[in-house]
């Protein structure tokens, strides 16, 4: 998993509450277990019209936000089903960070396992960040995970809190497999002892 230390990128405003995982990646895209290629289905029902053409009014189709790496979203982001395809689709599109006042628990934890940083902020801070994200080509935010700060285009800074274990995993690019591999020496010692004690196994 790619490490997350600092990220400076365009932030797209998505001021919609209760964005569920079916809105993030519709069920039609759940036939694959691959983590790649799902970016094309991200917010598909909002990004595209029924004839397959782009909806010019949707934020990620606007020229200033096509390469957005950060989403500033309404409350309760990622609610609904537990599909891990939701963070896969966000990451495949290029989104590395989602900022909201709250997240559904399963989605929140799935983000950390896939290299996406979900940040919880107060409503006042979200309103400020939503305003920053509404600046089009100037909608750039800087996320500093080491210092747990978000800096806006005007130079102002907002602090955020994060569980230290989750922060450690993101800074070091550790998903569940990576955490296991950190203990590879201990696992090797255990396997040698087990083999010596149970040679018939």
Short mmCIF file of C-alpha atoms in Angstrom, two decimals:
data_model
loop_
_atom_site.label_atom_id
_atom_site.label_comp_id
_atom_site.label_asym_id
_atom_site.label_seq_id
_atom_site.Cartn_x
_atom_site.Cartn_y
_atom_site.Cartn_z
CA UNK A 1 0.00 0.00 0.00
CA UNK A 2 1.28 3.47 -0.86
CA UNK A 3 2.43 5.55 2.10
CA UNK A 4 0.47 8.67 2.99
CA UNK A 5 2.58 11.43 4.51
CA UNK A 6 1.70 14.69 2.77
CA UNK A 7 -0.73 15.40 -0.04
CA UNK A 8 -1.31 18.65 -1.89
CA UNK A 9 -4.04 18.46 -4.47
CA UNK A 10 -7.27 19.81 -5.84
CA UNK A 11 -10.22 19.37 -3.49
CA UNK A 12 -13.67 18.83 -4.99
CA UNK A 13 -16.73 20.02 -3.04
CA UNK A 14 -19.52 17.45 -2.69
CA UNK A 15 -21.99 19.07 -0.24
CA UNK A 16 -24.39 16.12 -0.12
CA UNK A 17 -25.24 14.34 3.13
CA UNK A 18 -25.67 10.56 3.43
CA UNK A 19 -23.68 9.64 0.34
CA UNK A 20 -23.96 5.85 0.47
CA UNK A 21 -21.74 3.22 -1.08
CA UNK A 22 -24.28 2.54 -3.84
CA UNK A 23 -23.92 6.17 -4.91
CA UNK A 24 -20.13 5.88 -4.73
CA UNK A 25 -20.03 2.72 -6.87
CA UNK A 26 -23.35 1.33 -8.20
CA UNK A 27 -24.11 -2.39 -7.93
CA UNK A 28 -23.52 -2.92 -11.66
CA UNK A 29 -19.78 -2.60 -11.00
CA UNK A 30 -19.61 -5.21 -8.22
CA UNK A 31 -19.06 -8.18 -10.53
CA UNK A 32 -15.29 -7.85 -10.29
CA UNK A 33 -12.97 -8.54 -7.37
CA UNK A 34 -10.16 -6.55 -8.99
CA UNK A 35 -9.23 -3.27 -7.34
CA UNK A 36 -8.39 -1.57 -10.63
CA UNK A 37 -10.68 -0.24 -13.33
CA UNK A 38 -13.44 0.84 -10.96
CA UNK A 39 -12.66 4.54 -11.25
CA UNK A 40 -14.83 4.71 -14.36
CA UNK A 41 -17.83 3.73 -12.23
CA UNK A 42 -17.21 6.21 -9.42
CA UNK A 43 -20.44 8.17 -8.80
CA UNK A 44 -21.60 6.79 -12.17
CA UNK A 45 -25.28 7.62 -11.67
CA UNK A 46 -24.39 11.24 -10.95
CA UNK A 47 -21.46 11.58 -13.37
CA UNK A 48 -23.26 10.21 -16.42
CA UNK A 49 -26.62 10.71 -18.10
CA UNK A 50 -28.80 7.76 -19.14
CA UNK A 51 -27.31 7.84 -22.66
CA UNK A 52 -23.79 7.49 -21.23
CA UNK A 53 -22.79 11.09 -21.84
CA UNK A 54 -21.19 13.10 -19.05
CA UNK A 55 -23.35 15.22 -16.80
CA UNK A 56 -21.64 18.63 -17.06
CA UNK A 57 -23.15 19.75 -13.77
CA UNK A 58 -21.49 17.05 -11.67
CA UNK A 59 -18.42 18.40 -9.89
CA UNK A 60 -15.91 15.75 -11.04
CA UNK A 61 -16.82 16.43 -14.68
CA UNK A 62 -15.95 20.11 -14.39
CA UNK A 63 -12.50 20.96 -15.84
CA UNK A 64 -11.11 22.30 -12.55
CA UNK A 65 -11.95 19.09 -10.67
CA UNK A 66 -11.24 16.28 -13.14
CA UNK A 67 -7.96 15.48 -11.40
CA UNK A 68 -9.18 16.04 -7.84
CA UNK A 69 -7.37 14.00 -5.19
CA UNK A 70 -9.43 15.20 -2.24
CA UNK A 71 -13.18 15.18 -1.62
CA UNK A 72 -14.85 17.54 0.83
CA UNK A 73 -18.20 15.89 1.47
CA UNK A 74 -21.35 16.19 3.55
CA UNK A 75 -22.12 14.34 6.78
CA UNK A 76 -22.31 10.53 7.07
CA UNK A 77 -20.19 9.75 4.01
CA UNK A 78 -19.99 6.07 2.99
CA UNK A 79 -23.16 4.83 4.66
CA UNK A 80 -25.18 1.91 3.31
CA UNK A 81 -23.71 -1.45 2.32
CA UNK A 82 -20.24 -2.59 3.37
CA UNK A 83 -18.89 -2.99 -0.18
CA UNK A 84 -15.12 -2.51 -0.28
CA UNK A 85 -15.50 -1.58 -3.94
CA UNK A 86 -16.34 1.95 -2.73
CA UNK A 87 -12.83 2.85 -1.54
CA UNK A 88 -11.39 0.86 -4.48
CA UNK A 89 -13.32 3.09 -6.90
CA UNK A 90 -12.27 6.28 -5.12
CA UNK A 91 -8.62 5.26 -5.14
CA UNK A 92 -8.70 4.11 -8.77
CA UNK A 93 -10.13 7.50 -9.75
CA UNK A 94 -7.30 9.22 -7.88
CA UNK A 95 -8.97 10.24 -4.60
CA UNK A 96 -6.54 9.82 -1.67
CA UNK A 97 -8.42 11.76 1.00
CA UNK A 98 -12.05 12.34 1.97
CA UNK A 99 -12.99 15.03 4.50
CA UNK A 100 -16.36 15.03 6.25
CA UNK A 101 -17.94 15.53 9.65
CA UNK A 102 -18.63 11.78 9.97
CA UNK A 103 -18.28 8.47 8.14
CA UNK A 104 -20.01 5.10 8.29
CA UNK A 105 -17.80 2.82 10.40
CA UNK A 106 -17.22 0.05 7.84
CA UNK A 107 -16.42 2.47 5.04
CA UNK A 108 -14.14 4.45 7.38
CA UNK A 109 -12.10 1.36 8.28
CA UNK A 110 -12.03 0.12 4.67
CA UNK A 111 -10.44 3.42 3.64
CA UNK A 112 -7.42 2.85 5.89
CA UNK A 113 -6.99 -0.67 4.51
CA UNK A 114 -6.82 0.74 0.98
CA UNK A 115 -4.63 3.82 1.38
CA UNK A 116 -7.34 6.48 1.56
CA UNK A 117 -7.25 8.94 4.46
CA UNK A 118 -10.71 9.78 5.84
CA UNK A 119 -10.57 12.91 8.01
CA UNK A 120 -13.27 13.95 10.47
CA UNK A 121 -13.67 17.66 11.16
CA UNK A 122 -16.22 19.88 12.89
CA UNK A 123 -19.11 21.38 10.94
CA UNK A 124 -17.52 24.84 11.15
CA UNK A 125 -14.25 23.51 9.75
CA UNK A 126 -16.09 21.59 7.03
CA UNK A 127 -17.93 24.76 6.00
CA UNK A 128 -14.57 26.55 5.67
CA UNK A 129 -13.05 23.67 3.67
CA UNK A 130 -16.14 23.42 1.47
CA UNK A 131 -15.72 27.11 0.67
CA UNK A 132 -12.03 26.52 -0.12
CA UNK A 133 -12.96 23.60 -2.37
CA UNK A 134 -15.45 25.75 -4.26
CA UNK A 135 -12.70 27.94 -5.70
CA UNK A 136 -12.33 25.97 -8.92
CA UNK A 137 -8.76 26.01 -10.23
CA UNK A 138 -7.60 27.48 -6.90
CA UNK A 139 -9.26 24.78 -4.80
CA UNK A 140 -6.02 23.31 -3.48
CA UNK A 141 -5.67 21.79 -0.02
CA UNK A 142 -2.54 20.42 1.65
CA UNK A 143 -2.90 17.46 4.00
CA UNK A 144 -0.02 16.86 6.42
CA UNK A 145 -0.60 13.56 8.20
CA UNK A 146 2.56 13.78 10.30
CA UNK A 147 1.39 17.03 11.88
CA UNK A 148 -2.34 16.28 11.37
CA UNK A 149 -3.15 19.58 9.68
CA UNK A 150 -5.11 20.72 6.63
CA UNK A 151 -3.92 23.92 4.96
CA UNK A 152 -6.14 25.90 2.63
CA UNK A 153 -5.33 28.11 -0.37
CA UNK A 154 -5.37 31.21 1.84
CA UNK A 155 -2.67 29.79 4.12
CA UNK A 156 -5.01 29.03 7.00
CA UNK A 157 -4.61 25.73 8.84
CA UNK A 158 -7.05 23.33 10.50
CA UNK A 159 -6.02 20.54 12.86
CA UNK A 160 -7.59 17.10 12.98
CA UNK A 161 -7.35 14.04 15.20
CA UNK A 162 -6.68 10.43 14.26
CA UNK A 163 -6.18 7.17 16.09
CA UNK A 164 -2.42 6.70 16.48
CA UNK A 165 -2.43 3.12 15.17
CA UNK A 166 -4.29 4.14 12.01
CA UNK A 167 -1.94 7.09 11.58
CA UNK A 168 1.08 4.77 11.92
CA UNK A 169 -0.32 2.41 9.29
CA UNK A 170 -1.01 5.22 6.80
CA UNK A 171 2.38 6.88 7.29
CA UNK A 172 4.13 3.56 6.70
CA UNK A 173 1.86 2.17 3.99
CA UNK A 174 0.74 -0.81 6.07
CA UNK A 175 -2.42 -2.69 5.16
CA UNK A 176 -3.38 -5.98 6.84
CA UNK A 177 -0.78 -7.90 4.79
CA UNK A 178 1.88 -5.32 5.51
CA UNK A 179 1.18 -5.54 9.24
CA UNK A 180 1.56 -9.32 9.06
CA UNK A 181 4.81 -9.04 7.13
CA UNK A 182 6.22 -6.79 9.85
CA UNK A 183 6.10 -9.87 12.07
CA UNK A 184 7.70 -12.18 9.50
CA UNK A 185 10.73 -12.89 11.72
CA UNK A 186 8.50 -13.94 14.62
CA UNK A 187 6.37 -16.04 12.28
CA UNK A 188 9.48 -17.77 10.93
CA UNK A 189 10.71 -18.57 14.46
CA UNK A 190 7.27 -19.94 15.40
CA UNK A 191 7.11 -22.12 12.28
CA UNK A 192 10.58 -23.60 12.95
CA UNK A 193 9.64 -24.41 16.55
CA UNK A 194 6.31 -25.91 15.44
CA UNK A 195 8.08 -28.01 12.83
CA UNK A 196 10.63 -29.28 15.40
CA UNK A 197 7.93 -30.09 17.97
CA UNK A 198 5.58 -31.71 15.43
CA UNK A 199 7.74 -33.30 12.72
CA UNK A 200 4.82 -35.38 11.55
CA UNK A 201 2.75 -32.31 10.66
#
